[in-house]
XYZ file of C-alpha atoms in Angstrom:
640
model
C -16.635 -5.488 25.076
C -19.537 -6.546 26.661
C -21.508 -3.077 25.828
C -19.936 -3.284 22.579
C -21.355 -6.538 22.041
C -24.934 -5.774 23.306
C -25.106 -2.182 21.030
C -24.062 -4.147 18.150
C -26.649 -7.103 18.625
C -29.263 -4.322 19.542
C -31.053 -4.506 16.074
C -30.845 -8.152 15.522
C -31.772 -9.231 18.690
C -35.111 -6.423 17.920
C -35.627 -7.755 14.401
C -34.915 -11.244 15.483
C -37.870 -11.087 18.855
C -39.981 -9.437 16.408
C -40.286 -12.373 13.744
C -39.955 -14.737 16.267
C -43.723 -13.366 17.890
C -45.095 -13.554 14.317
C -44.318 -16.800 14.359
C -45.184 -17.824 18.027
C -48.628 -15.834 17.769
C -49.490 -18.109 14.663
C -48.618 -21.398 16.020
C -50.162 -20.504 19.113
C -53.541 -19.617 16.878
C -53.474 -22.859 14.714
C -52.798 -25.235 18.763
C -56.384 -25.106 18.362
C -57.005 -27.722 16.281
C -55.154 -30.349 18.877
C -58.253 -28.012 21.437
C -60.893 -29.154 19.077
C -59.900 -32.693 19.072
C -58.968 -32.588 23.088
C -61.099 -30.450 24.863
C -64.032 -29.330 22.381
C -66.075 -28.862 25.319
C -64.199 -25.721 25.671
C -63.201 -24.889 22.081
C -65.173 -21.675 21.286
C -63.628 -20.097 25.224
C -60.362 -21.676 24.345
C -60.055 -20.466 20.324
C -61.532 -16.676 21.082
C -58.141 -17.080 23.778
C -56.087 -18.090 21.208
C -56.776 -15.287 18.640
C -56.460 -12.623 21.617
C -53.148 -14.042 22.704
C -52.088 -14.761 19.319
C -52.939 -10.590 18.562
C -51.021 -9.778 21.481
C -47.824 -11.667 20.102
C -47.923 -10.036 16.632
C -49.652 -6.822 16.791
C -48.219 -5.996 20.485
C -44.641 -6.822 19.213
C -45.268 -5.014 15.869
C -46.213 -1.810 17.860
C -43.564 -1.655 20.296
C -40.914 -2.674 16.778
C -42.472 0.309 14.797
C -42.041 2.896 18.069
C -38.549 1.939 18.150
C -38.623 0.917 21.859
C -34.911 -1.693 22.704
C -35.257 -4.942 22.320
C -35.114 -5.233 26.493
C -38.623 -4.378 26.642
C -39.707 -6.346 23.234
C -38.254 -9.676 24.588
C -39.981 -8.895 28.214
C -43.127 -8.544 25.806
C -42.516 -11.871 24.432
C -41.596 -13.420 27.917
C -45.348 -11.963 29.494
C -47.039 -13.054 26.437
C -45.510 -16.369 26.396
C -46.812 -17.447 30.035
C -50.299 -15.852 29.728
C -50.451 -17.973 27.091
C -49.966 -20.626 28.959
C -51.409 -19.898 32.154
C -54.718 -19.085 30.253
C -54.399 -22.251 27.883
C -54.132 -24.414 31.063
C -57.017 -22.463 33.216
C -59.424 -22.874 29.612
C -58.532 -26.536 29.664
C -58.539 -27.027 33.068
C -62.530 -26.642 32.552
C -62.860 -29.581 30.479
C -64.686 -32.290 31.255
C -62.247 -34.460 29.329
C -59.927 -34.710 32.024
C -58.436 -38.066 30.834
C -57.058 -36.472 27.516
C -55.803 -33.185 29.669
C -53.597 -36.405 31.377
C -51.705 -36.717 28.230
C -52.273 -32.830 26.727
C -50.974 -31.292 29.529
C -47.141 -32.194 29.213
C -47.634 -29.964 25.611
C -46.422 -26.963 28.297
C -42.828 -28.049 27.730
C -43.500 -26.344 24.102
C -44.128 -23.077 26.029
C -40.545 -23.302 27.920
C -39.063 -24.711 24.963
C -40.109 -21.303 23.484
C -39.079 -19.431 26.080
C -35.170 -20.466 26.163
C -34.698 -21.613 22.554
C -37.113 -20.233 20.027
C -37.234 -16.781 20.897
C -33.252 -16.073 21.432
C -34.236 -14.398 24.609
C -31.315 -12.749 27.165
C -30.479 -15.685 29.747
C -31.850 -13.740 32.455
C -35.184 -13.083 31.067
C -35.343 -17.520 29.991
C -34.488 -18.243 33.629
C -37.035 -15.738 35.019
C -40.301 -16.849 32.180
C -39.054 -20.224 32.158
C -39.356 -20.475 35.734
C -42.277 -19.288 36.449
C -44.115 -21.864 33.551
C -42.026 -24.535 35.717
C -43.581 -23.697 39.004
C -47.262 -23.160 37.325
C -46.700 -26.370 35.573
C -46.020 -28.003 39.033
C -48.977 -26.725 41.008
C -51.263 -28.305 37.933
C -49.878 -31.255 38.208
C -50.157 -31.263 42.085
C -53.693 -29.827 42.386
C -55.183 -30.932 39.066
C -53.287 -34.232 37.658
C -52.462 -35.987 40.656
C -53.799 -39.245 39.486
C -50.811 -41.395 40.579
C -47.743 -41.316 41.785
C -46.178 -42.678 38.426
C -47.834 -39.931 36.527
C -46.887 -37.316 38.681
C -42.814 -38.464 38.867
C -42.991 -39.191 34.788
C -44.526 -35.343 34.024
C -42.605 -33.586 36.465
C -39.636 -35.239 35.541
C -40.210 -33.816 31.509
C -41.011 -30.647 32.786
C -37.390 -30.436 35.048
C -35.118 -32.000 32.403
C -36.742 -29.847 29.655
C -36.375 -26.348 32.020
C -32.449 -28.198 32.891
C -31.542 -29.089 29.365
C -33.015 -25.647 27.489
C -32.142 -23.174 29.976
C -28.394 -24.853 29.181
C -28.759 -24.818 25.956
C -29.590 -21.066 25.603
C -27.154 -20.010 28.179
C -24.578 -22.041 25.495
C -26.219 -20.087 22.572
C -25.778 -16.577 24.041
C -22.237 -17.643 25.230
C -21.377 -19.044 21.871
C -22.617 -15.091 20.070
C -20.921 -13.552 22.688
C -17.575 -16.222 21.599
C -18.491 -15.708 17.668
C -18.769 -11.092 18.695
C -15.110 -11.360 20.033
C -13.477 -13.730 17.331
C -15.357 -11.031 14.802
C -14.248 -8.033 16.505
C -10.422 -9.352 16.484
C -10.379 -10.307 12.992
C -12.109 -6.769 12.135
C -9.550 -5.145 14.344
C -6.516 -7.427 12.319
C -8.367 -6.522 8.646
C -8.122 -2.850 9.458
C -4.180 -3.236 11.065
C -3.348 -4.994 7.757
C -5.367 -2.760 5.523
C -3.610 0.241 7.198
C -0.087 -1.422 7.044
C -0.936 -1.955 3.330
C -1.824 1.676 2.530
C 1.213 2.124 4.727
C 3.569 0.926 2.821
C 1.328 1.824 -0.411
C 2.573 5.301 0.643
C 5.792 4.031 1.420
C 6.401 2.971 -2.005
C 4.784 6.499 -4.263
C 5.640 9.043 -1.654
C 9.310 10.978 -1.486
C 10.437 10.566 2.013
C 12.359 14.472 2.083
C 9.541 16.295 0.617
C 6.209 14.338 0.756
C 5.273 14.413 -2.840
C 5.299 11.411 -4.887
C 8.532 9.561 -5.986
C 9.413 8.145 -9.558
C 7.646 5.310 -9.350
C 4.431 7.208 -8.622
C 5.380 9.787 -11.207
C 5.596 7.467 -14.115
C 2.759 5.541 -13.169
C 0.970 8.864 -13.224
C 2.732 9.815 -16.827
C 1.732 6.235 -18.238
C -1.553 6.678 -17.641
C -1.746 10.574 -18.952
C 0.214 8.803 -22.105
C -2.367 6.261 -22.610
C -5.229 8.819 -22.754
C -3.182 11.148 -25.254
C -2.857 8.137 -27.270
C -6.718 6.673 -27.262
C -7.832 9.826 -26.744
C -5.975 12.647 -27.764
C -5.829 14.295 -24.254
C -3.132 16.720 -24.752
C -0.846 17.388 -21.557
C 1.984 19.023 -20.151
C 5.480 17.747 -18.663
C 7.312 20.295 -16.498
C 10.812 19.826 -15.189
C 11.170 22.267 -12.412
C 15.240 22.499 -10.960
C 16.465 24.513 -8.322
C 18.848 27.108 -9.649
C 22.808 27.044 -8.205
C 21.290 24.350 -5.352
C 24.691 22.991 -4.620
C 26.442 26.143 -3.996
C 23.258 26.691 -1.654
C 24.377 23.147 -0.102
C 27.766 23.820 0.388
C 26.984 27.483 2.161
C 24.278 26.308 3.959
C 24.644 22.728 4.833
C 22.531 19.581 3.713
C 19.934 20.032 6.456
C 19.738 23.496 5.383
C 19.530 22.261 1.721
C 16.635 20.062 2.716
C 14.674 22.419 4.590
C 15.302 24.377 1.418
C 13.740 21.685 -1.007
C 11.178 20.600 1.042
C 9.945 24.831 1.423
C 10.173 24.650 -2.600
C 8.156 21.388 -2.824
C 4.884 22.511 -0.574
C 5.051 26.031 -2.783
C 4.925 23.931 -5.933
C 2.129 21.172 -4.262
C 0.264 24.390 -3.309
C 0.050 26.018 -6.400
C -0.562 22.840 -7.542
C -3.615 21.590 -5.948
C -5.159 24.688 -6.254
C -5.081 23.158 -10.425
C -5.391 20.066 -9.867
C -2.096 18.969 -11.012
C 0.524 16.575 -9.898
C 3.767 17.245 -8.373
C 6.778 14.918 -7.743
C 10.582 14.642 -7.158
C 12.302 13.373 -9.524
C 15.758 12.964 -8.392
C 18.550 15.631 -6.263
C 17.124 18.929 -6.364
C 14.654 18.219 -9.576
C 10.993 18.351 -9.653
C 8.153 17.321 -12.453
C 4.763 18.241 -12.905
C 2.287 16.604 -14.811
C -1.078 18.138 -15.977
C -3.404 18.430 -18.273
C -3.356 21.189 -21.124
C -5.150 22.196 -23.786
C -2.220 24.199 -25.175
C 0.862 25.886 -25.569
C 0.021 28.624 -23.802
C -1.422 26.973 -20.915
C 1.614 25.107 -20.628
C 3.429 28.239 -20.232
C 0.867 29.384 -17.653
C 1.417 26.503 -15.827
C 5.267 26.624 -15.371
C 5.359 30.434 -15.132
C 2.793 29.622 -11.963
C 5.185 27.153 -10.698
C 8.468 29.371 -11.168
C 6.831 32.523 -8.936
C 4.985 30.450 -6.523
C 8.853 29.499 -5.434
C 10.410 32.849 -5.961
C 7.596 33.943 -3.852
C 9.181 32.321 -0.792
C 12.143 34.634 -1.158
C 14.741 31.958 0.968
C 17.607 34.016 1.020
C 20.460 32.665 -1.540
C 23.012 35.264 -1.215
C 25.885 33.522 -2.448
C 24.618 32.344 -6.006
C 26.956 33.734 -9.320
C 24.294 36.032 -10.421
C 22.368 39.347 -9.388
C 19.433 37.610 -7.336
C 19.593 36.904 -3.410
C 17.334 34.415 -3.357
C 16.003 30.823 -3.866
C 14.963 29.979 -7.481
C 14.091 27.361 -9.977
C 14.249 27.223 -13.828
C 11.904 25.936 -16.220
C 11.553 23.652 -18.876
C 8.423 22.195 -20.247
C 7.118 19.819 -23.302
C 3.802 19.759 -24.920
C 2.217 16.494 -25.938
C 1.052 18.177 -29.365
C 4.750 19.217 -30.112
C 6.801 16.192 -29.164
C 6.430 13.502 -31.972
C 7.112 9.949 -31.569
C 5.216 7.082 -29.638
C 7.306 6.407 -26.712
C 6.258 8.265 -23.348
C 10.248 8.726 -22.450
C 10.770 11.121 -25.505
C 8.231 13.745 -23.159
C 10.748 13.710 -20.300
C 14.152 14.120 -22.284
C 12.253 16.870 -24.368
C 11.156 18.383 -21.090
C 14.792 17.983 -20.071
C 16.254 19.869 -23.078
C 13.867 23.080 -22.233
C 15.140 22.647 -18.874
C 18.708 22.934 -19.766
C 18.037 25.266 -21.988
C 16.241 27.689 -19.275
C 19.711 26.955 -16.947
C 21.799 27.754 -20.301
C 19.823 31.293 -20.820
C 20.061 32.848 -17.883
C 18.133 30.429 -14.930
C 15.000 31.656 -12.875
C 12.664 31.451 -16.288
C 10.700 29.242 -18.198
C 11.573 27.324 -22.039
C 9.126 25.984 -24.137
C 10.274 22.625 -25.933
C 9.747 23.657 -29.308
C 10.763 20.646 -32.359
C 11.227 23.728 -34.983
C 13.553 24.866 -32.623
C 17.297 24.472 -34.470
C 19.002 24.916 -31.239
C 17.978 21.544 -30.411
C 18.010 19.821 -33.405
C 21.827 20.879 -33.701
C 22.549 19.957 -30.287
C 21.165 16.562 -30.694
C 22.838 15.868 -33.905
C 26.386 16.823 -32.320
C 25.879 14.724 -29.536
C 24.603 12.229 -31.795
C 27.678 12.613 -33.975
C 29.841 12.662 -31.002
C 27.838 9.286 -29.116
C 29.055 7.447 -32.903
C 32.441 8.143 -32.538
C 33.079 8.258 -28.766
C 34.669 5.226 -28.352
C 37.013 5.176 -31.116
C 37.944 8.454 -30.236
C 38.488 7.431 -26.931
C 36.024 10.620 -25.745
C 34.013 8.075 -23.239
C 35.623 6.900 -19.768
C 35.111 5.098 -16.732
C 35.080 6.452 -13.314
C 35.040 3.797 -9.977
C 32.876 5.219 -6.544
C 33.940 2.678 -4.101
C 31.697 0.527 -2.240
C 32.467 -0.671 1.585
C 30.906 -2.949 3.999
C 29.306 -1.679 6.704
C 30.401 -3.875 9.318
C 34.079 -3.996 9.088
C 34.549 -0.895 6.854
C 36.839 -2.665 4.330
C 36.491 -2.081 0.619
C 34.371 -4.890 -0.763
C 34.012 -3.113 -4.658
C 33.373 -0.398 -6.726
C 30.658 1.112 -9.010
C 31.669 2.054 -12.394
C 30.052 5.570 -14.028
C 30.137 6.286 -17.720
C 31.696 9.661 -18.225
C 31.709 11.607 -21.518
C 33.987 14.340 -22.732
C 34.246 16.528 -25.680
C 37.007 17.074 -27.802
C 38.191 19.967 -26.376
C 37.475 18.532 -22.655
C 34.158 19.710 -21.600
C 32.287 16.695 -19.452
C 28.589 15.787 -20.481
C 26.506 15.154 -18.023
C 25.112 11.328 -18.099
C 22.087 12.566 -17.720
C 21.818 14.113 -21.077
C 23.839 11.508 -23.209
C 22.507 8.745 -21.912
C 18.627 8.911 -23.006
C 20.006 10.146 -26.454
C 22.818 6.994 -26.810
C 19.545 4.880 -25.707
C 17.319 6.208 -28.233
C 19.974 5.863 -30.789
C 20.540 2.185 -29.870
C 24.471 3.249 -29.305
C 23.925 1.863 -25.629
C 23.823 -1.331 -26.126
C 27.923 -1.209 -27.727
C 28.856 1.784 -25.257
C 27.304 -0.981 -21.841
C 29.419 -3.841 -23.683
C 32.550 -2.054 -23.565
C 32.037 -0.134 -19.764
C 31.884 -4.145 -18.300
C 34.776 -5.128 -20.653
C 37.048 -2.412 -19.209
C 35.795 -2.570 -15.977
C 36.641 -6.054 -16.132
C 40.438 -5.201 -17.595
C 40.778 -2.382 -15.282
C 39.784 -3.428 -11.777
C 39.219 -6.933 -11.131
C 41.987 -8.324 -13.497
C 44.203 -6.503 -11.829
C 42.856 -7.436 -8.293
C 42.829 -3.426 -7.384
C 39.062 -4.410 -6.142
C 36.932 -7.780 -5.184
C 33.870 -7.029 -7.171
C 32.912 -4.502 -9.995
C 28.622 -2.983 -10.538
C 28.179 -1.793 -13.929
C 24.938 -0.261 -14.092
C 23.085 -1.307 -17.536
C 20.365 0.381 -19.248
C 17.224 -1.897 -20.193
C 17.609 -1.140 -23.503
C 20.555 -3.521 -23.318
C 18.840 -6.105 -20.930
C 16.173 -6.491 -24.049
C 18.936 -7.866 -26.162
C 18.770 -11.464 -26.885
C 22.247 -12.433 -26.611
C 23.179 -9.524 -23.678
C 23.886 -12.408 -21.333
C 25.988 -14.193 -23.730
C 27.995 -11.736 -24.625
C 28.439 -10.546 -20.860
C 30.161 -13.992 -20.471
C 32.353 -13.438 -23.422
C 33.391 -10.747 -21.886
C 33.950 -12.856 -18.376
C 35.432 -15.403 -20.597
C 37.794 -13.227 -22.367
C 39.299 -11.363 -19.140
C 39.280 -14.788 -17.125
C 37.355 -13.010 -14.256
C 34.536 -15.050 -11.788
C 31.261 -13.982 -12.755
C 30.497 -13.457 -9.141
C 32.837 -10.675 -8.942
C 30.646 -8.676 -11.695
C 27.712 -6.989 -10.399
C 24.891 -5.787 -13.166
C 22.663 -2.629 -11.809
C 19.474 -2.147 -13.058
C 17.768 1.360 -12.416
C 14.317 0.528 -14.371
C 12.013 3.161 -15.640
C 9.773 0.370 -16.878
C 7.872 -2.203 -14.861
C 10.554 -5.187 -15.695
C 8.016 -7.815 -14.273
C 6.358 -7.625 -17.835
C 9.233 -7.647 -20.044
C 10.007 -11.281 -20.796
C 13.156 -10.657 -22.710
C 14.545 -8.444 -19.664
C 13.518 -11.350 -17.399
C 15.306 -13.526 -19.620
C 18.682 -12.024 -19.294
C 18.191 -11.787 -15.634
C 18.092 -15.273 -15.312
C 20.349 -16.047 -17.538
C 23.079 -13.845 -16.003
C 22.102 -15.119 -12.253
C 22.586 -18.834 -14.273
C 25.930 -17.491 -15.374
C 26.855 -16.806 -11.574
C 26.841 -12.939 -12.662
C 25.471 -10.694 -9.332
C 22.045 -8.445 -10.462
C 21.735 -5.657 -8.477
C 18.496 -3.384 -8.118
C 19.401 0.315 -8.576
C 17.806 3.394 -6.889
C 14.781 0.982 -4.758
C 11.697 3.212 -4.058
C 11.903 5.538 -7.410
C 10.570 4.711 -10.660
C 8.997 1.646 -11.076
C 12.133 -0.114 -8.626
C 9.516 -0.816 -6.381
C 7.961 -3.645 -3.904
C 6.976 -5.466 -6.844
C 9.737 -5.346 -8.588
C 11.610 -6.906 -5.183
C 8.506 -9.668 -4.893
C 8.836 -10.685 -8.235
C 12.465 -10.556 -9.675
C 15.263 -12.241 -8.380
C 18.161 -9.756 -6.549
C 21.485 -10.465 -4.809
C 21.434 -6.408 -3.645
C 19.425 -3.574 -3.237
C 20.242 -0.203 -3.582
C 18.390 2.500 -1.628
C 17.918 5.681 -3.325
C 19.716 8.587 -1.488
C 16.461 10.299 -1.167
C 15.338 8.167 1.976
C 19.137 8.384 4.013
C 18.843 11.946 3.251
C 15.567 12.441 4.670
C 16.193 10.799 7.896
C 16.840 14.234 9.714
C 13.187 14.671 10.124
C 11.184 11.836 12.648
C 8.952 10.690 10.359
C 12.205 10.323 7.200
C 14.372 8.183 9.471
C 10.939 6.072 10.969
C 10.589 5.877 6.791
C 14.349 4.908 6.494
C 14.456 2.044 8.772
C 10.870 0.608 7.574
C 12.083 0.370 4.124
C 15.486 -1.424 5.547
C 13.191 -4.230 7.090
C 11.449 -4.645 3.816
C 14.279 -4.943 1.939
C 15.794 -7.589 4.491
C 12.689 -9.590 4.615
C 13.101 -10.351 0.931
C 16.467 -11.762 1.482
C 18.995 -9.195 -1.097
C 21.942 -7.713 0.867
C 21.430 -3.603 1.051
C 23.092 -1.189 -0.150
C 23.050 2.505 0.867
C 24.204 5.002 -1.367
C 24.472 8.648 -0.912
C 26.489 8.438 2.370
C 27.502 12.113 2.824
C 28.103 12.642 6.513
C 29.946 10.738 9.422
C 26.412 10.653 11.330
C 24.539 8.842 7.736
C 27.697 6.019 7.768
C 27.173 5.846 11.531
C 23.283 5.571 11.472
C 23.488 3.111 8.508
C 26.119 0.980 10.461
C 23.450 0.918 13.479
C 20.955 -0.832 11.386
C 22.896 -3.170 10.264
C 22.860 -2.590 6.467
C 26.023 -4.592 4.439
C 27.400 -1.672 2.139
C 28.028 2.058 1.948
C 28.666 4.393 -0.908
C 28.797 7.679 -1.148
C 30.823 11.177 -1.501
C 32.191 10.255 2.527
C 33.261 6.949 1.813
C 34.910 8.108 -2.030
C 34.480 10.301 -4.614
C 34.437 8.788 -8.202
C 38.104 8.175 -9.327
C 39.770 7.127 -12.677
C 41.318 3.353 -12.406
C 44.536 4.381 -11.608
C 43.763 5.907 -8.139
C 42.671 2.611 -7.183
C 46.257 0.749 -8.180
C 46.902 -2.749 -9.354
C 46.336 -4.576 -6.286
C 44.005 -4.539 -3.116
C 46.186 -3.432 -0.575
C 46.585 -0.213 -2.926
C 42.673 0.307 -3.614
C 42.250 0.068 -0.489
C 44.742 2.720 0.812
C 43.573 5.380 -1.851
C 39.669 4.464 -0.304
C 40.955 5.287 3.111
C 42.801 8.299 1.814
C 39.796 9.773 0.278
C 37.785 9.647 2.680
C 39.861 11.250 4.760
């Protein structure tokens, strides 16, 4: 520390011995006045003295500055110039015949040690060493030259001890109290870059994909907003690309999840790759689904870009030799919008545009690309069926409710269940959520379809005692409704069930911090007694703000970061996100629980509830019977 200390004071201490001389020399220069007034006798000897001396201070310690030499030798400079000064201002004196006045202008040599061990800011070896030396000179005057009285003699040498006592202290405390001021410096440096580190730390944490390293949701959509906001101002026309892994669960089940993860993560550097080499960004977004986000200036280039993406993967050739169709090997499908070609003014209509080529690439044949095209009538048909079919759903009975079960980590007892939306057509064939959902949001048909999944949840499961507590998960769309949280407690009041037995799940797409009328409801519900869950923490914008600023009673983990934990730096990942989450005070939830080995490593730190395909599939009401004892039997059967 010491060396540390001394090459970081190197240039002051040079700087600082260098002005100090400037200023010494020209003091010394203008001390002869007090000569003229003194000792003129002497004057013209003593001033020609002066101006040499005072030459020597600046011009000697300008040199040595300018040719760089350490500050060691600048301050020894200083030191040697400092007593010649004095010796030769005391022998030029010394010559006077006005010996009376030298009586009383001799104790002016304090000024000289004064200098030495205060003024200057010289090492506390070099003081002690000058100082001394003008101490012992000043003696031998006063001895040889000023002895004219005991009295005298006792008074002067008496200034001349306490002053060498008192500023020899008082620079040893100065260079002791830089030395104190270095180290107090150097640890709060040392803490600033710990906590600047933790910060980008955790900065990562929160936009980076634990599995496969690229960025999450939350990073993705804060990368689409601001593409969005460009195409808007500025008509910057880009490209969304959903990228998904063709058969990936068959490759799962043959292979094994670790296998499958190896798999995605092989898949993700090929896309990052071909990627960077364009300077466009790459992220998960969600299972075995990618998106890529760049900037186009056309259709064609969109094309370029996703045909890029599909053979950079089918370049890796992973061997898939149990997929339905003639290729061996690991693929993805396609689908891609253009800004130009989507209308509308909401962001969100990209991605399910995106997410129609996509299924449209699957529907055609898989390993090739689709175009989103608006004059396309395949679309606007299948919209408008599923539109027609979203309208009618619940009369028709066509829309269901299936219950995952939730259990507590600790004792491994049932302590709820999570309801899922599930949508059939009239001749049976199930839609996945992930397609009727964004339309029956869009269409506004949400809001009634979310009323009536918590009423018959309600009916279903916790009037009937079959489970303690019930998550419904609720779209914002919904939470923006004035009256949400009053009709949520017509429902509680209707069914005669505790609010704190009804859990609401938020899985937000939008930063919910700046939506006052989604803030509202939260509050409102929380008033109510009603549980408000955060859904799927560390995608999309269900991030550390969110936590910081928004009241929770849970949070759920997204599956990604338990999944990920068969690599050192996933499961170092998975338990750092567990403390944050507990230092905010929400119980945690872990979903995605698909092994004995992810229960048992979520058990050992001490998380409060599991869910997942080894703790239960999703079932229909019934399996879960009309009391506890039963729901809890069929839980224990199927996970069996």
């Amino acid at each position: 520390m010491k060396a540390l200390y001394a090459a970081e004071r190197e240039q002051w201490r040079r700087q600082s011995a260098r002005i100090s001389a400037h200023i010494a020399g020209a003091v010394y220069a203008l001390f002869a006045v007090t000569d003229y007034i003194l000792v003129n006798d002497v004057f013209v000897l003593d001033f020609l003295a002066r101006m040499a001396i005072g030459a020597i201070f600046i011009i000697g310690t300008e040199a040595l500055f300018r040719v760089g030499v350490r500050s060691l030798y600048i301050e020894l400079h200083c030191a040697s110039a400092t007593v010649l000064a004095y010796v030769t201002w005391l022998t030029i004196s010394g010559l006077s015949v006005y010996q009376n006045n030298m009586a009383y202008y001799a104790t002016y040599g304090v000024i000289f040690m004064i200098g030495q061990n205060v003024f200057f800011n010289f090492r506390f070896q070099i003081a002690v060493v000058s100082s001394t030396a003008i101490l012992i000179l000043s003696q031998l005057d006063i001895a040889l030259n000023r002895n004219i009285g005991f009295a005298y003699v006792v008074a002067i040498a008496a200034l001349y001890i306490s002053t060498y006592i008192l500023t020899l202290y008082v620079n040893w405390s100065l260079n002791s109290e830089r030395f104190l001021v270095f180290l107090n410096s150097a640890r709060a440096e040392i803490r600033q870059k710990e906590a600047m580190e933790r910060g980008a730390a955790l900065l990562k944490l929160s936009t980076t994909d634990a599995l496969t390293g690229l960025a999450n949701r939350r990073a993705v959509d804060e990368e689409l907003g601001a593409y969005w906001r460009d195409w808007q101002a500025q008509h910057i026309s880009f490209a969304v690309v959903l990228v998904d892994v063709d058969y990936f669960k068959i490759y799962n089940d043959r292979y094994g999840h670790q296998e499958g993860d190896r798999c995605l993560a092989a898949v993700a550097d090929a896309m990052a790759a071909a990627g960077a080499e364009n300077g466009y960004m790459v992220g998960r977004f969600g299972g075995e689904e990618f998106i890529l986000i760049a900037p186009s200036p056309s259709r064609e280039h969109v094309k370029h870009i996703a045909e890029t993406i599909r053979r950079a993967v089918e370049g890796l050739a992973i061997p898939h030799d149990h997929r339905p169709d003639s290729a061996a090997v690991v693929t993805v499908s396609v689908g891609a919008a253009f800004s130009r070609d989507v209308p509308g003014t909401r962001v969100e209509r990209l991605i399910t545009e995106s997410d129609r080529a996509l299924y449209d690439a699957k529907k055609t044949g898989r390993n090739c690309v689709r175009l989103f095209d608006y004059e396309s009538s395949t679309y606007a048909e299948a919209e408008e069926n599923l539109a027609d079919l979203l309208r009618t759903a619940e009369d028709r009975k066509l829309v269901s409710l299936v219950y995952q079960p939730i259990l507590s980590a600790p004792s491994g007892e049932i302590v709820g269940a999570e309801a899922l939306m599930r949508l059939t057509t009239p001749n049976g064939k199930a839609i996945s959520p992930a397609v009727f959902i964004p339309l029956a949001e869009r269409m506004g048909v949400i809001v009634t379809l979310g009323l009536w999944a918590i009423g018959t949840a309600c009916r279903q499961l916790l009037a009937t005692d079959a489970v303690p507590l019930v998550s419904v998960n609720v779209s914002p769309v919904q939470l923006r409704q004035a009256s949400f949280s009053l009709m949520v407690a017509k429902i509680l009041g209707d069914t005669g069930i505790s609010p704190r037995r009804l859990a609401i799940e938020i899985t937000e797409t939008l930063q919910i911090e700046d939506q006052p009328d989604i803030l509202k409801n939260i509050r409102e519900l929380r008033l109510l007694g009603v549980q408000v869950w955060l859904d799927d923490f560390g995608t999309g914008f269900a991030g550390l703000s969110c936590v910081r600023e928004v009241e929770f009673d849970a949070v759920k983990l997204d599956r990604s970061f338990l999944h990920a934990t068969n690599t050192v730096k996933g499961s170092e990942m998975f338990k750092n996100i567990i403390g944050l989450v507990r230092s905010t005070g929400c119980a945690i939830v872990v979903e995605g629980i698909e092994t004995e080995d992810q229960r048992r490593l979520c058990v050992e730190q001490e998380v409060d509830y599991l869910q997942g395909y080894h703790i239960g599939r999703p079932a229909p009401a019934e399996s879960y019977g009309c009391s506890s004892a039963g729901a809890t039997g069929s839980v224990q059967r199927s996970v069996g």
